[in-house]
Short mmCIF file of C-alpha atoms in Angstrom, two decimals:
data_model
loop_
_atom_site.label_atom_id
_atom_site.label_comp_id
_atom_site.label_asym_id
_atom_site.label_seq_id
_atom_site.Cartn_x
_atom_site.Cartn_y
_atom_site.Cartn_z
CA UNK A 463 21.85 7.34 -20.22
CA UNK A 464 18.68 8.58 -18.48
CA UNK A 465 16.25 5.53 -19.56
CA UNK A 466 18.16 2.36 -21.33
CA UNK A 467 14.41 0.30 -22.69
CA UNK A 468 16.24 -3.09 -23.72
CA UNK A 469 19.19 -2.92 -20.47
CA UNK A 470 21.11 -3.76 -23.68
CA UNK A 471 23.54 -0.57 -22.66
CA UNK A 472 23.90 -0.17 -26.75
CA UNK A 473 23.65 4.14 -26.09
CA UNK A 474 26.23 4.33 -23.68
CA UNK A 475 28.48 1.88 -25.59
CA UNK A 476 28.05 4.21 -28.81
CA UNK A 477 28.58 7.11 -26.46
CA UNK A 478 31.74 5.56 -24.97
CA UNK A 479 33.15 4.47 -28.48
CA UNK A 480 32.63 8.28 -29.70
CA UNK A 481 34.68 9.45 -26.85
CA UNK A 482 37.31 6.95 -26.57
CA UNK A 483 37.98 8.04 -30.43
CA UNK A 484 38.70 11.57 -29.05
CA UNK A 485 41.28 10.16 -26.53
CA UNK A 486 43.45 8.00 -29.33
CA UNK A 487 43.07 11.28 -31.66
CA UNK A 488 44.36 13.70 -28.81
CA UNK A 489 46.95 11.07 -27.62
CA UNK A 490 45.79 11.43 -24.16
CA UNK A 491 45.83 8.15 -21.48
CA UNK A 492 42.97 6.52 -20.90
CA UNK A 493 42.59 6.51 -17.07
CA UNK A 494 39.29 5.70 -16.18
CA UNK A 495 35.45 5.35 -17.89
CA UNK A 496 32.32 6.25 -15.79
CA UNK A 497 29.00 4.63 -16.86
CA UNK A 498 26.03 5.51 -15.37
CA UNK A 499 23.36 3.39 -17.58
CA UNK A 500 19.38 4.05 -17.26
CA UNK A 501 20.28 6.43 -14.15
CA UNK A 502 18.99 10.06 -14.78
CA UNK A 503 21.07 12.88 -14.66
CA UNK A 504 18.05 15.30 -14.29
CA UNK A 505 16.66 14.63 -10.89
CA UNK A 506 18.79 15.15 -8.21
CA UNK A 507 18.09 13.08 -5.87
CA UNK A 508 18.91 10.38 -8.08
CA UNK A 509 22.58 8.34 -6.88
CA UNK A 510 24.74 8.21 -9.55
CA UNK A 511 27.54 6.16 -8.33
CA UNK A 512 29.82 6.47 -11.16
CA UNK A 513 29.43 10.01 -11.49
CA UNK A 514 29.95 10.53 -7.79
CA UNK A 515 33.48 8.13 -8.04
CA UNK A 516 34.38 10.34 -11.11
CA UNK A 517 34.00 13.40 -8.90
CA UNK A 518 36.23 12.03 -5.78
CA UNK A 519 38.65 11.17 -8.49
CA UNK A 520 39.42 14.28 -9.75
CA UNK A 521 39.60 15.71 -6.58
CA UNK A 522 42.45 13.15 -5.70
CA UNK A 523 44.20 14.23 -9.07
CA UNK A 524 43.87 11.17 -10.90
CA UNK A 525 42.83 12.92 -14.65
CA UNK A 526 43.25 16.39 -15.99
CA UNK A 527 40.87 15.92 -18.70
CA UNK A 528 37.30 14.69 -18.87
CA UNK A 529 36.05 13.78 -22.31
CA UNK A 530 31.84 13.10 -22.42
CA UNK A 531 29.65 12.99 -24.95
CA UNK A 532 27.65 15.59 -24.63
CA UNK A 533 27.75 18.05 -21.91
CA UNK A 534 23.84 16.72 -20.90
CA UNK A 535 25.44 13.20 -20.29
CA UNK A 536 27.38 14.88 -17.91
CA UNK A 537 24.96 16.81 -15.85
CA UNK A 538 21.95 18.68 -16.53
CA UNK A 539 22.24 20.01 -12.77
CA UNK A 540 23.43 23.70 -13.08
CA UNK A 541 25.05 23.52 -9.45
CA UNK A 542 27.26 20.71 -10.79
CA UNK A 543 28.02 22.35 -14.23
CA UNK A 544 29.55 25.14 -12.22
CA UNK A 545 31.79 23.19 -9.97
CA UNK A 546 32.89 21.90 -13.59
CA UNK A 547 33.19 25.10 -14.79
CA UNK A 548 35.46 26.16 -11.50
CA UNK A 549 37.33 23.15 -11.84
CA UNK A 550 38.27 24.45 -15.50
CA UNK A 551 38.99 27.58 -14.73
CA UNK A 552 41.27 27.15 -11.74
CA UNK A 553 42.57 23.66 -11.53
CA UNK A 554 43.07 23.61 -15.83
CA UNK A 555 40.27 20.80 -16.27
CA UNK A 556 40.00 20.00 -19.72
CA UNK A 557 36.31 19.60 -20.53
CA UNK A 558 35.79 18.06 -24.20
CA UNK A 559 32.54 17.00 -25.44
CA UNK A 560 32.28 14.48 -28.43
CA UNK A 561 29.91 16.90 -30.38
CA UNK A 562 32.51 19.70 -30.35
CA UNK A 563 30.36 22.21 -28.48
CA UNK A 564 31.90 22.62 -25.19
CA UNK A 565 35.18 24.65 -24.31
CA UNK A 566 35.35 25.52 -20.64
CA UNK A 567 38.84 27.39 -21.11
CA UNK A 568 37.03 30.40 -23.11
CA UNK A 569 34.63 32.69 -21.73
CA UNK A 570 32.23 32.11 -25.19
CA UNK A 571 32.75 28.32 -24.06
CA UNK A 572 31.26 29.04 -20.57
CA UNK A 573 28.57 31.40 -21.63
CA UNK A 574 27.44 28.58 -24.33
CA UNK A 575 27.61 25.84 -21.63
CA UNK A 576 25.55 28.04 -19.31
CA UNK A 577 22.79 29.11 -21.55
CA UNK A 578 22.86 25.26 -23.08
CA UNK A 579 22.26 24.12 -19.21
CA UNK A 580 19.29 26.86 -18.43
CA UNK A 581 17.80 25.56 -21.62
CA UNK A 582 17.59 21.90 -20.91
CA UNK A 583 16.69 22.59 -17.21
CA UNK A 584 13.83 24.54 -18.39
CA UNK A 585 12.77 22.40 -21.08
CA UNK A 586 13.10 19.28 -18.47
CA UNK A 587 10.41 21.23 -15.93
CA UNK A 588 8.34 22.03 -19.05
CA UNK A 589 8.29 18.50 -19.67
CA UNK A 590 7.50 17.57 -15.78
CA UNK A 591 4.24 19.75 -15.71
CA UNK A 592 3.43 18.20 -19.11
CA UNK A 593 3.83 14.77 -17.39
CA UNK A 594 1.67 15.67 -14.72
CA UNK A 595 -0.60 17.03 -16.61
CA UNK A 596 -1.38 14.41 -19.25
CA UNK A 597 -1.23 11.97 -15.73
CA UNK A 598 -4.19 14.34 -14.18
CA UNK A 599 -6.16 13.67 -17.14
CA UNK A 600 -5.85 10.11 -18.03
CA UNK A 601 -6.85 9.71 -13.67
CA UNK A 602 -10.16 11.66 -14.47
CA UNK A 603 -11.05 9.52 -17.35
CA UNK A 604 -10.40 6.39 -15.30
CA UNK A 605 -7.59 5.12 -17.38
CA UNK A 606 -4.44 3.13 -15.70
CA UNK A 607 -1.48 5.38 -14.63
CA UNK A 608 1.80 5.79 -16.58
CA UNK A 609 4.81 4.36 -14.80
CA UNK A 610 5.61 2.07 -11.94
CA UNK A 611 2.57 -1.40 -12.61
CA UNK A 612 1.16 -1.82 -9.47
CA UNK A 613 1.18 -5.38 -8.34
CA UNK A 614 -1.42 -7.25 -9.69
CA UNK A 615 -1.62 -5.36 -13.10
CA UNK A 616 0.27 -4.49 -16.05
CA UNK A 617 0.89 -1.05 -17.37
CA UNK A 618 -2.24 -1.39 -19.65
CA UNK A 619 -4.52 -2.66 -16.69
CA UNK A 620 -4.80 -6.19 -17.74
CA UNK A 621 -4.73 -8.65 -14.46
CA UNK A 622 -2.40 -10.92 -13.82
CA UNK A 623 -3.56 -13.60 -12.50
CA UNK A 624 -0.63 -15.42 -9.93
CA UNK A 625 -0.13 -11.76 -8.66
CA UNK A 626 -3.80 -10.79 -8.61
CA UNK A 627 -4.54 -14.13 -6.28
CA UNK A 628 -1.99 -12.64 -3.84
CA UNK A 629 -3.15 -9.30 -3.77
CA UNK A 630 -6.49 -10.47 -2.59
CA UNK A 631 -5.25 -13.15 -0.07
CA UNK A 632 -3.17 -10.38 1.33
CA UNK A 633 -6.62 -8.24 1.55
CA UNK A 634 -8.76 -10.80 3.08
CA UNK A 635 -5.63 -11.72 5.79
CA UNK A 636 -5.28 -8.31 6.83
CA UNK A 637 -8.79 -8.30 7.29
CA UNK A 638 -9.05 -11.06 9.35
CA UNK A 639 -6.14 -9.75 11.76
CA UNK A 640 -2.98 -10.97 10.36
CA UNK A 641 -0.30 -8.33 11.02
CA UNK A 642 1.41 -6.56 8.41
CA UNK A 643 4.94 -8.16 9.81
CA UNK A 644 3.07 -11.65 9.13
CA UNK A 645 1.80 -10.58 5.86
CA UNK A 646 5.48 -9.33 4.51
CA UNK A 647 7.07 -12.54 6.16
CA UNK A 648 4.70 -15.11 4.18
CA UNK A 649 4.90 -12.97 0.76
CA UNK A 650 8.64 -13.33 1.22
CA UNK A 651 8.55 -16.95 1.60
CA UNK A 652 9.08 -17.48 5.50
CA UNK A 653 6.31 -20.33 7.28
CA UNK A 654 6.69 -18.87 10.34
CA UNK A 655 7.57 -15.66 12.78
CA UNK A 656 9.86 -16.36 15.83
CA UNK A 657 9.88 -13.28 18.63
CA UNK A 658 12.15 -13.35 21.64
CA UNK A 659 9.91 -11.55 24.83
CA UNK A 660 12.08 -11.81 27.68
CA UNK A 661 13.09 -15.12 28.57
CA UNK A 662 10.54 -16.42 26.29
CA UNK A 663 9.75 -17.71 22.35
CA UNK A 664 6.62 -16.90 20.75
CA UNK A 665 6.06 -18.61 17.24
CA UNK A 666 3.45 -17.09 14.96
CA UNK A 667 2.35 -19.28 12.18
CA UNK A 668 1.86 -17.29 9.37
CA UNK A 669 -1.48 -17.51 7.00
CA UNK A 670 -1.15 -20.62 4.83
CA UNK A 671 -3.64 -18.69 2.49
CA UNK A 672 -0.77 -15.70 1.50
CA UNK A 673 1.11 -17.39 -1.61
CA UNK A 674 4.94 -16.53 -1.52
CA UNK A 675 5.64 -13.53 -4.10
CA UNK A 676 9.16 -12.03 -5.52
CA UNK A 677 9.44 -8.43 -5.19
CA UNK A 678 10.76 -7.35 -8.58
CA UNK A 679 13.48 -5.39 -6.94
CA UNK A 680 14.45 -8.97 -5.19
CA UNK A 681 14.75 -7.71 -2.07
CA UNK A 682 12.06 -9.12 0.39
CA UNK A 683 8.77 -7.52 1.60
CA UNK A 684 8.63 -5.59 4.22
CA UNK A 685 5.45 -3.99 6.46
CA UNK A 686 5.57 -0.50 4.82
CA UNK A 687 5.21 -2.02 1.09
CA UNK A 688 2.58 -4.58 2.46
CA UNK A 689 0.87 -1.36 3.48
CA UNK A 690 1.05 0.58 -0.21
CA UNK A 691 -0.26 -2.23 -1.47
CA UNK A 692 -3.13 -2.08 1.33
CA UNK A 693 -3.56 1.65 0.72
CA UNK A 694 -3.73 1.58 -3.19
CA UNK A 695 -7.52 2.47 -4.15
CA UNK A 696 -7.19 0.82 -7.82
CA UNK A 697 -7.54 -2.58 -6.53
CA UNK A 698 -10.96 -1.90 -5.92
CA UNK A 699 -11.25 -0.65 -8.99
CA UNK A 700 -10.74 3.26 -8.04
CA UNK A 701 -9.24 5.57 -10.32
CA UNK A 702 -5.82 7.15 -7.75
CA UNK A 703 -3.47 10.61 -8.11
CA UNK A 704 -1.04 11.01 -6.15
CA UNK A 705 -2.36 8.63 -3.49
CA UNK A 706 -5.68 9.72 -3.46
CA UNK A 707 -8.79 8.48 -4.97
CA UNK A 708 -10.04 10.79 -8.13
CA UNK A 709 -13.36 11.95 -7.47
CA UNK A 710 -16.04 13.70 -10.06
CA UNK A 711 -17.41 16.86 -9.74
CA UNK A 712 -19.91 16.08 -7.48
CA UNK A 713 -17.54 13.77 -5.16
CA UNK A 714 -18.05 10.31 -7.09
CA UNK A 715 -15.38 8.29 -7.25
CA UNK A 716 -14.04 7.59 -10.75
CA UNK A 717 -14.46 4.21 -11.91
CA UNK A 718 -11.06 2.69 -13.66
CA UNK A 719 -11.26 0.94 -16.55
CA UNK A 720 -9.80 -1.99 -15.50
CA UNK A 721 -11.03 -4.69 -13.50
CA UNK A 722 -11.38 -5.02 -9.70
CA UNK A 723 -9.11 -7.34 -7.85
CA UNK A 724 -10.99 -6.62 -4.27
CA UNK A 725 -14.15 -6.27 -3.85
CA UNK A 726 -15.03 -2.00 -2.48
CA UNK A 727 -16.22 -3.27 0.52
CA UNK A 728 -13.28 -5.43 1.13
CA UNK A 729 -11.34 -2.38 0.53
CA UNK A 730 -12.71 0.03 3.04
CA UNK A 731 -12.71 -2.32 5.75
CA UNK A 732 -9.01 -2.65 5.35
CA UNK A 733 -8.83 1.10 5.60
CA UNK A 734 -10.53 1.37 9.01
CA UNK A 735 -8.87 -1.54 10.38
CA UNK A 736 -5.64 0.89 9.15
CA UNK A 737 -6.18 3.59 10.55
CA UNK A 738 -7.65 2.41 13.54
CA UNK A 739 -5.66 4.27 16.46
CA UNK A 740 -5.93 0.86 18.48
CA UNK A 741 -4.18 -1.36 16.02
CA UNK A 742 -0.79 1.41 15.85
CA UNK A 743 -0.64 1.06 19.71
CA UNK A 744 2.26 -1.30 20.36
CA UNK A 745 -0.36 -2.59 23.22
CA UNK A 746 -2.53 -3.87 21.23
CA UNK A 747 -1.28 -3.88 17.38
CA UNK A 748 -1.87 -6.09 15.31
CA UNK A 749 0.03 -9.61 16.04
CA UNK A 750 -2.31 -11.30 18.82
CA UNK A 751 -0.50 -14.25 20.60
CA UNK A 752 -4.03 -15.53 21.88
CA UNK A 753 -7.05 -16.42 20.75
CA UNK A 754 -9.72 -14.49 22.83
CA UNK A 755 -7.84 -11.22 24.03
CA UNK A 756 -9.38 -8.04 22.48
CA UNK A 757 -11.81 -10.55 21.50
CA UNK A 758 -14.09 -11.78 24.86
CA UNK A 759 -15.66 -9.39 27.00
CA UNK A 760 -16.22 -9.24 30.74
CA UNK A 761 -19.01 -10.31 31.43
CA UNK A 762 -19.53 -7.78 34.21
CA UNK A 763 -18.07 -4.47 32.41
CA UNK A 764 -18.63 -5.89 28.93
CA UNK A 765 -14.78 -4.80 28.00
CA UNK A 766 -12.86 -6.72 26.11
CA UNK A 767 -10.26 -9.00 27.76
CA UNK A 768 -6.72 -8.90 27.87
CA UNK A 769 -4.26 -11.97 28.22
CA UNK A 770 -2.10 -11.89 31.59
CA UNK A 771 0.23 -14.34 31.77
CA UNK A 772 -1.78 -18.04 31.43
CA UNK A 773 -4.75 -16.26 32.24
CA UNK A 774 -7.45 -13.65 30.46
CA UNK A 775 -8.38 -10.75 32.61
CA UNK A 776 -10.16 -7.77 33.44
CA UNK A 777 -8.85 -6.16 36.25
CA UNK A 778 -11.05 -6.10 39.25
CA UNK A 779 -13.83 -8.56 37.91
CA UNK A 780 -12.50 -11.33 36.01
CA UNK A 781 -9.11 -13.86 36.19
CA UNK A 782 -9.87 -16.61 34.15
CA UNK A 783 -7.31 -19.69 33.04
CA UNK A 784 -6.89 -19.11 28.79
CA UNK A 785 -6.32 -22.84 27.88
CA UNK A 786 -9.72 -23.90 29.59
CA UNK A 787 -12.20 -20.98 28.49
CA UNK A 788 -10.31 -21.38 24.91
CA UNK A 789 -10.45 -25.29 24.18
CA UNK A 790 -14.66 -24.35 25.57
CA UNK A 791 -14.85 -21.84 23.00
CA UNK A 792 -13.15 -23.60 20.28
CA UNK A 793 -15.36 -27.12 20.79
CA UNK A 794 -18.63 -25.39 20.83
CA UNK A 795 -17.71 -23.37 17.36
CA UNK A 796 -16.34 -26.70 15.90
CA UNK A 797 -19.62 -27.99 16.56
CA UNK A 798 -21.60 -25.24 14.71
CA UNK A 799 -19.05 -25.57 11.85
CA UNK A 800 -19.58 -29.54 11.52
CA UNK A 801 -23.42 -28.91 11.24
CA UNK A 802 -24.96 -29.85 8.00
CA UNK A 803 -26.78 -26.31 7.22
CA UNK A 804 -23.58 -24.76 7.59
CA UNK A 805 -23.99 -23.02 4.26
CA UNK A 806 -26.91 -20.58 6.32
CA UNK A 807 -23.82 -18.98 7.42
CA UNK A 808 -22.56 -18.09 4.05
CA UNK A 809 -22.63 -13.93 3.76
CA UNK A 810 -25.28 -12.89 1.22
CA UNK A 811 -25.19 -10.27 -0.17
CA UNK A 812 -28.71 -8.56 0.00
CA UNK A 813 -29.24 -6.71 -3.89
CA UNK A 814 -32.61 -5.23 -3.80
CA UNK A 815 -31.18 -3.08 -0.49
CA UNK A 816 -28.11 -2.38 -1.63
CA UNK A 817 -29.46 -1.33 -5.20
CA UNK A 818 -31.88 1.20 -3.18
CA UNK A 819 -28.98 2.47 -1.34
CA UNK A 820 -27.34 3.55 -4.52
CA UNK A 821 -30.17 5.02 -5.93
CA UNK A 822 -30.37 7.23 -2.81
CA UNK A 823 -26.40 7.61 -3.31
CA UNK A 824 -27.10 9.16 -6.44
CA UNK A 825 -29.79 11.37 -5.62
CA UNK A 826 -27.72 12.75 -2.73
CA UNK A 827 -24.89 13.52 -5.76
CA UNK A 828 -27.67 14.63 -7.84
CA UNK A 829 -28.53 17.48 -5.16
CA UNK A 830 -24.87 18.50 -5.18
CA UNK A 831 -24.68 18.74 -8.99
CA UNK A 832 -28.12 20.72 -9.30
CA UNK A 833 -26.98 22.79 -6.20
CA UNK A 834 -23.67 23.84 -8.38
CA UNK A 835 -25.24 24.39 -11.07
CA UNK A 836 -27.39 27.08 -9.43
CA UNK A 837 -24.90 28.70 -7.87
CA UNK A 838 -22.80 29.19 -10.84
CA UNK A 839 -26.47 30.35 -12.45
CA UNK A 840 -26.32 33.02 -9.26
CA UNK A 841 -30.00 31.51 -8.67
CA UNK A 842 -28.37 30.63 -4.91
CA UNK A 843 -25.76 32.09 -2.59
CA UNK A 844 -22.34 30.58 -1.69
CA UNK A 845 -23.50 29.62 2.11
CA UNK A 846 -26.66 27.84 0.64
CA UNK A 847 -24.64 26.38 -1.57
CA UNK A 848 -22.57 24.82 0.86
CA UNK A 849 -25.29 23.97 3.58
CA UNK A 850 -26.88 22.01 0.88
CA UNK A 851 -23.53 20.16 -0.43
CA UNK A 852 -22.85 19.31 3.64
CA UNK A 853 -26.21 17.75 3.98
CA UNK A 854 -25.91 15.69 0.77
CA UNK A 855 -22.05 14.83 1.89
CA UNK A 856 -23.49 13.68 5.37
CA UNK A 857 -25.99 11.74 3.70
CA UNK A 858 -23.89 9.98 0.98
CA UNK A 859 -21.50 8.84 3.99
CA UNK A 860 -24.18 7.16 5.86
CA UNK A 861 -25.95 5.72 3.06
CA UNK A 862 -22.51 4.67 1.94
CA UNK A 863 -21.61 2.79 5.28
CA UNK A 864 -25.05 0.71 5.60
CA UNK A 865 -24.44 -0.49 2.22
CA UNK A 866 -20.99 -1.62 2.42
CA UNK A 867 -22.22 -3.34 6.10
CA UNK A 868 -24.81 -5.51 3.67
CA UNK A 869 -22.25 -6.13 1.25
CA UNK A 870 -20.64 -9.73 1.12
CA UNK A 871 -17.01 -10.23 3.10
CA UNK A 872 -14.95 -12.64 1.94
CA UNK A 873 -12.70 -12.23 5.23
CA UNK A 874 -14.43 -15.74 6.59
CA UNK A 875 -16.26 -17.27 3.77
CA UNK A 876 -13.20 -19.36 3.03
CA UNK A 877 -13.68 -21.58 6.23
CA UNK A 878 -17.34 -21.61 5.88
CA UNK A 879 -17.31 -23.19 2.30
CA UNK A 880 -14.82 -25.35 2.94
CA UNK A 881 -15.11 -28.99 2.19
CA UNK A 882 -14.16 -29.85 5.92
CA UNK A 883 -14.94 -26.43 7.28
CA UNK A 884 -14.17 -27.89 10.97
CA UNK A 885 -10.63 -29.35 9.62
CA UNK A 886 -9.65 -25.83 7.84
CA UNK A 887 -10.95 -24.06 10.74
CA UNK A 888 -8.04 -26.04 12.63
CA UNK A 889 -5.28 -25.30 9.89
CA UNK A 890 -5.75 -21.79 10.06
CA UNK A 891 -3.81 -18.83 11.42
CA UNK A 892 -4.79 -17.57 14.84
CA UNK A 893 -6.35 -14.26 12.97
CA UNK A 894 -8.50 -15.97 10.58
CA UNK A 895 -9.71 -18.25 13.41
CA UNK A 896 -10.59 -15.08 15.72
CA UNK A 897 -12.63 -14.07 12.53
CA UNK A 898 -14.51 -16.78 12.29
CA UNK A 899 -15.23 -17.10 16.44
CA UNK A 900 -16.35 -13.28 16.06
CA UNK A 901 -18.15 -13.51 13.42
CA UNK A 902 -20.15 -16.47 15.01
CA UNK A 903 -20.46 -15.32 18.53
CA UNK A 904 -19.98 -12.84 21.44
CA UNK A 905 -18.47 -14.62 23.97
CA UNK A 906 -18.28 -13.16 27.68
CA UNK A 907 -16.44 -14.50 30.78
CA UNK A 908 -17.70 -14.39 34.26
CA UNK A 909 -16.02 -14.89 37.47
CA UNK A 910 -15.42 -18.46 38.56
CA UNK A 911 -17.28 -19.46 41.63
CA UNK A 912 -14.63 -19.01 44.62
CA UNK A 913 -12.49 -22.31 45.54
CA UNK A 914 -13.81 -24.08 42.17
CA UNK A 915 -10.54 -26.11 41.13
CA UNK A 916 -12.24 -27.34 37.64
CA UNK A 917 -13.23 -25.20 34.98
CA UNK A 918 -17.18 -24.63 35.12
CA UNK A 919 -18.49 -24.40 31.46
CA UNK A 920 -21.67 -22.34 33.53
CA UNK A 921 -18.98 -19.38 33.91
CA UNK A 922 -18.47 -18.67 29.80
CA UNK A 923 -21.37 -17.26 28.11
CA UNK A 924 -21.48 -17.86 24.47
CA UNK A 925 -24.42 -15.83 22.66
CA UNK A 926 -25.28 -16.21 19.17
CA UNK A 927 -24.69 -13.46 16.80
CA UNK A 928 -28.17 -12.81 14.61
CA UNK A 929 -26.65 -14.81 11.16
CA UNK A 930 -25.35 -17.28 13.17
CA UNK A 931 -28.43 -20.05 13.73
CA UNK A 932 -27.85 -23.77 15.48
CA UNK A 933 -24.89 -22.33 17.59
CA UNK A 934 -25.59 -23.50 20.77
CA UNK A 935 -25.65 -20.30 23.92
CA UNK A 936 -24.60 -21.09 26.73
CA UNK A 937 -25.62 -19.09 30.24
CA UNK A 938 -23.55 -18.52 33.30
#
């Protein structure tokens, strides 16, 4: 049975009584029954284990007959309906069929069986381009896919709310720096990583904020579907073919008509911090063991840092011990967190801007649409045509990018509006505390003064991003 609705199995159990009829009737002994239920027989690169058994079977003699119910339950692969037809012909296979239609012993039998096979084949790849077809157009009009729910929705694009909370804590963790090996561990229920390096155990303490989620398969997450989940354009709302987001004529993405479970913003970033050629390194992916590498700069090449053993370092200018410049750095951002007028820090989100910058958005589209519709009026050329669609492009995409960097991120706001920012600051994972530090501060390390045992506070310079008022700099 290609699709059983209820998993009740009621088909195939009608189908096996029908044939089971044929083998008291005929007299024959009941050796074996293969059931493949809700497993198609169409695509082939479908595993049908029962099928497959039933094939090594006959091969090891075990039947001389094969009763099914009709020949399409069988296969509707014409490769396979030859090697039945073979097996007919020169090993004596009986082939009957509960319908009465199939008799693989006559050439009329084999000619029916062929044509009968062609047919359904044909009518199954009418049916496919159909499929796709009717899928095309519901993705232009914005309306949620047939087929596999994505996480987070149901077929008809309602949320769901326990799943929806997930999908965006997995969002704004990824955006933060959790790795996607952290992210998979925490939906699947684990608290924490544990990584042998050497002679030595690191433990990664995974975000508290990722709430544990089933897979519906039961099997547990893994980085790859953390990332299809990451990659999926509907959960900001995006209308998605084949992977890709569904664009308008003149290159605007269709809306869906359902209802965002990540901000577009939110989105994006993710997608940069994906693809960024840094994070696939295995130097420097994505699960940081320490608080400032990648994060503080040199203060003499202005590079970032890397941790070397106990220490952070840029080679030839800077050696510096990481539990001293870090418990520094974490006391003077615990004492910008515990400040009253905290909530300054809050992102806002800056409307009247933003609302300009999609007015200009759309009269960069409009120039693409007009430009069309000259061309197809033969009032322009092709290569003006396309000089004027690049320029609008260009402009779109930079228009595009300053309004997502005034949009709102959520990737830090959590600690900020905290109750006890300073204590939730503490309880979180190592990426969303980074976040926060960045977002606060640039921090840059100088050399130590030579045969200075103590740490000297006067060697880590702590400067004050724009947003960030009250947080004390410090100078070298």
């Amino acid at each position: 049975m290609s699709l059983d609705l209820t998993g009740e199995g009621l088909a195939v159990e009608r189908q096996r009584e029908d044939c089971e009829r044929i083998v008291r009737s005929r007299e024959w002994s009941l050796v074996e029954t293969y059931v493949d239920n809700s497993i198609s027989a169409t695509d082939k690169t479908k595993v049908r284990p029962s099928y497959d058994r039933m094939v090594a079977d006959f091969k090891a003699k075990r039947f001389d007959a094969l009763v099914c119910w009709d020949l399409d339950r069988l296969t509707r692969q014409p490769r396979q309906l030859e090697d039945w037809i073979d097996a007919a012909e020169e090993q004596g296979l009986r082939l009957v069929t509960a319908n009465g239609e199939a008799d693989l012993s006559t050439d009329g039998g084999r000619m029916y069986a062929r044509i009968k096979a062609a047919v359904a084949r044909a009518e199954v790849e009418r049916k496919g381009a159909r499929q796709s077809r009717a899928q095309q157009q519901r993705a232009k009009q914005g309306r949620p896919p047939r087929g596999v729910r994505a996480t987070g929705y149901t077929l008809d694009g309602e949320v769901i709310a326990a799943e929806a909370q997930a999908v965006r804590a997995v969002f704004e963790a990824f955006a933060t720096g959790t790795s996607l090996k952290a992210l998979a561990a925490a939906l699947s229920g684990a608290e924490r990583l544990t990584r042998e390096v050497g002679d030595k155990t690191h433990i990664q303490v995974l975000p508290a904020s990722v709430p544990v989620l089933p897979t519906r398969s039961g099997q547990p997450w893994n980085p790859s579907t953390v990332t299809g989940m990451l990659r999926n354009p509907r959960y900001a709302g995006w209308s998605m073919l084949a992977g890709e987001i569904v664009r308008d004529e003149s290159g605007r993405p269709v809306q869906g008509q359902w209802e965002p479970i990540v901000q577009d913003s939110l989105w994006l970033d993710v997608q940069r911090r994906l693809d960024d050629p840094k994070r696939k390194s295995n130097k420097t992916g994505t699960d940081r063991k320490h608080l400032g590498s990648g994060l503080y700069l040199c203060g003499i090449c202005d590079r970032p840092v890397k941790a070397h053993n106990v220490r952070y370092r840029c080679a030839g200018h800077v050696m510096r011990t990481r539990a001293a410049v870090d418990a520094f750095v974490l006391e003077i951002v615990r004492a910008r967190l515990a400040r009253l007028d905290l909530s300054d820090l809050l992102p806002t989100v800056q409307e009247a801007e933003i609302d300009q910058l999609h007015e200009q958005i759309e009269q960069a589209r409009g120039r693409i649409e007009r430009a069309r519709a000259d061309y197809r009026a033969e009032l322009i050329d092709g290569p003006l045509y396309k000089e004027i669609k690049a320029e609008a492009e260009a402009s779109i995409q930079r228009l595009d990018a300053e309004r997502l960097s005034l949009s709102a991120s959520p990737a830090t706001a959590a600690i900020l509006a905290a109750e006890d920012p300073v204590e939730a600051f503490d309880n979180a994972d190592l990426a969303t505390r980074r976040a926060v530090i960045d977002m606060l501060a640039v921090v840059r390390l100088f050399p130590a003064p030579r045969g200075l045992k103590v740490f000297n506070p006067d060697t880590v310079k702590i400067q004050p991003r724009a947003r960030a008022r009250g947080l004390p700099a410090t100078e070298p």
